[in-house]
Amino acid sequence: MRKLYFTFCLLLAAAMPAVAQNFNVTFQVDMNTQAVVDDTVSVAGSFQAAAGFPADWTPGTAILTDANVDGVYDLTVQIPAGTYEYKFLNGAAWGTDEGVPGGCAVSGNRGITVAGDTTIPVVCFGQCA
């Protein structure tokens, strides 16, 4: 009986789906050359639903902050490994989104591949560097 119970537990554990591990991902954008619209800088992208926001590509829900008032806004979210696209917005609505230059664009957006905790290097709004 004990052997049967042990075998059952092993089968049950093997049948359960693995829980995806989430990683800390920090988005950063330098807004020093911009007049920030309504004191709001946000990011929208294909990561939002995985990070717990209502839906992907929804502006105004993933708000970045500038805690040390240096003009660099950031936001840290937890998302599983994968490849994502995103854009920064100078405000909380479409029409205030950046035009990502072709040299660093992925289908007109910014892109990132997450395989662990990641801090995306600071970029200037609407620029590659």
PDB file of N, CA, C and O in Angstrom, residues 3-19:
ATOM      1  N   LYS A   3       3.857   1.545  -1.152  1.00  0.00           N
ATOM      2  CA  LYS A   3       4.494   1.672  -2.455  1.00  0.00           C
ATOM      3  C   LYS A   3       3.507   2.256  -3.472  1.00  0.00           C
ATOM      4  O   LYS A   3       3.864   3.092  -4.295  1.00  0.00           O
ATOM      5  N   LEU A   4       2.265   1.840  -3.406  1.00  0.00           N
ATOM      6  CA  LEU A   4       1.240   2.349  -4.292  1.00  0.00           C
ATOM      7  C   LEU A   4       1.011   3.838  -4.061  1.00  0.00           C
ATOM      8  O   LEU A   4       0.899   4.613  -5.005  1.00  0.00           O
ATOM      9  N   TYR A   5       0.971   4.256  -2.790  1.00  0.00           N
ATOM     10  CA  TYR A   5       0.792   5.665  -2.446  1.00  0.00           C
ATOM     11  C   TYR A   5       1.957   6.496  -2.964  1.00  0.00           C
ATOM     12  O   TYR A   5       1.766   7.563  -3.541  1.00  0.00           O
ATOM     13  N   PHE A   6       3.166   6.006  -2.795  1.00  0.00           N
ATOM     14  CA  PHE A   6       4.359   6.709  -3.257  1.00  0.00           C
ATOM     15  C   PHE A   6       4.328   6.864  -4.786  1.00  0.00           C
ATOM     16  O   PHE A   6       4.618   7.929  -5.321  1.00  0.00           O
ATOM     17  N   THR A   7       3.964   5.793  -5.480  1.00  0.00           N
ATOM     18  CA  THR A   7       3.875   5.837  -6.933  1.00  0.00           C
ATOM     19  C   THR A   7       2.812   6.836  -7.380  1.00  0.00           C
ATOM     20  O   THR A   7       3.009   7.608  -8.324  1.00  0.00           O
ATOM     21  N   PHE A   8       1.675   6.847  -6.711  1.00  0.00           N
ATOM     22  CA  PHE A   8       0.610   7.793  -7.019  1.00  0.00           C
ATOM     23  C   PHE A   8       1.098   9.231  -6.849  1.00  0.00           C
ATOM     24  O   PHE A   8       0.841  10.081  -7.695  1.00  0.00           O
ATOM     25  N   CYS A   9       1.805   9.506  -5.777  1.00  0.00           N
ATOM     26  CA  CYS A   9       2.332  10.854  -5.531  1.00  0.00           C
ATOM     27  C   CYS A   9       3.318  11.269  -6.616  1.00  0.00           C
ATOM     28  O   CYS A   9       3.302  12.417  -7.068  1.00  0.00           O
ATOM     29  N   LEU A  10       4.172  10.363  -7.046  1.00  0.00           N
ATOM     30  CA  LEU A  10       5.123  10.666  -8.111  1.00  0.00           C
ATOM     31  C   LEU A  10       4.404  10.974  -9.422  1.00  0.00           C
ATOM     32  O   LEU A  10       4.751  11.918 -10.130  1.00  0.00           O
ATOM     33  N   LEU A  11       3.387  10.177  -9.750  1.00  0.00           N
ATOM     34  CA  LEU A  11       2.624  10.424 -10.971  1.00  0.00           C
ATOM     35  C   LEU A  11       1.890  11.751 -10.915  1.00  0.00           C
ATOM     36  O   LEU A  11       1.832  12.496 -11.892  1.00  0.00           O
ATOM     37  N   LEU A  12       1.332  12.063  -9.771  1.00  0.00           N
ATOM     38  CA  LEU A  12       0.619  13.322  -9.595  1.00  0.00           C
ATOM     39  C   LEU A  12       1.566  14.504  -9.765  1.00  0.00           C
ATOM     40  O   LEU A  12       1.256  15.474 -10.447  1.00  0.00           O
ATOM     41  N   ALA A  13       2.736  14.424  -9.160  1.00  0.00           N
ATOM     42  CA  ALA A  13       3.726  15.501  -9.264  1.00  0.00           C
ATOM     43  C   ALA A  13       4.191  15.673 -10.706  1.00  0.00           C
ATOM     44  O   ALA A  13       4.381  16.795 -11.187  1.00  0.00           O
ATOM     45  N   ALA A  14       4.357  14.581 -11.427  1.00  0.00           N
ATOM     46  CA  ALA A  14       4.815  14.660 -12.814  1.00  0.00           C
ATOM     47  C   ALA A  14       3.743  15.239 -13.729  1.00  0.00           C
ATOM     48  O   ALA A  14       4.042  15.886 -14.728  1.00  0.00           O
ATOM     49  N   ALA A  15       2.487  15.022 -13.382  1.00  0.00           N
ATOM     50  CA  ALA A  15       1.382  15.497 -14.213  1.00  0.00           C
ATOM     51  C   ALA A  15       1.061  16.973 -13.995  1.00  0.00           C
ATOM     52  O   ALA A  15       0.430  17.605 -14.836  1.00  0.00           O
ATOM     53  N   MET A  16       1.487  17.532 -12.879  1.00  0.00           N
ATOM     54  CA  MET A  16       1.188  18.931 -12.577  1.00  0.00           C
ATOM     55  C   MET A  16       2.049  19.834 -13.449  1.00  0.00           C
ATOM     56  O   MET A  16       3.238  19.589 -13.631  1.00  0.00           O
ATOM     57  N   PRO A  17       1.462  20.888 -14.026  1.00  0.00           N
ATOM     58  CA  PRO A  17       2.256  21.797 -14.856  1.00  0.00           C
ATOM     59  C   PRO A  17       3.276  22.550 -14.003  1.00  0.00           C
ATOM     60  O   PRO A  17       3.015  22.872 -12.845  1.00  0.00           O
ATOM     61  N   ALA A  18       4.412  22.814 -14.611  1.00  0.00           N
ATOM     62  CA  ALA A  18       5.445  23.570 -13.903  1.00  0.00           C
ATOM     63  C   ALA A  18       4.998  25.027 -13.770  1.00  0.00           C
ATOM     64  O   ALA A  18       4.414  25.598 -14.676  1.00  0.00           O
ATOM     65  N   VAL A  19       5.285  25.607 -12.643  1.00  0.00           N
ATOM     66  CA  VAL A  19       4.956  27.006 -12.416  1.00  0.00           C
ATOM     67  C   VAL A  19       6.070  27.848 -13.040  1.00  0.00           C
ATOM     68  O   VAL A  19       7.247  27.642 -12.762  1.00  0.00           O
TER      69      VAL A  19
END
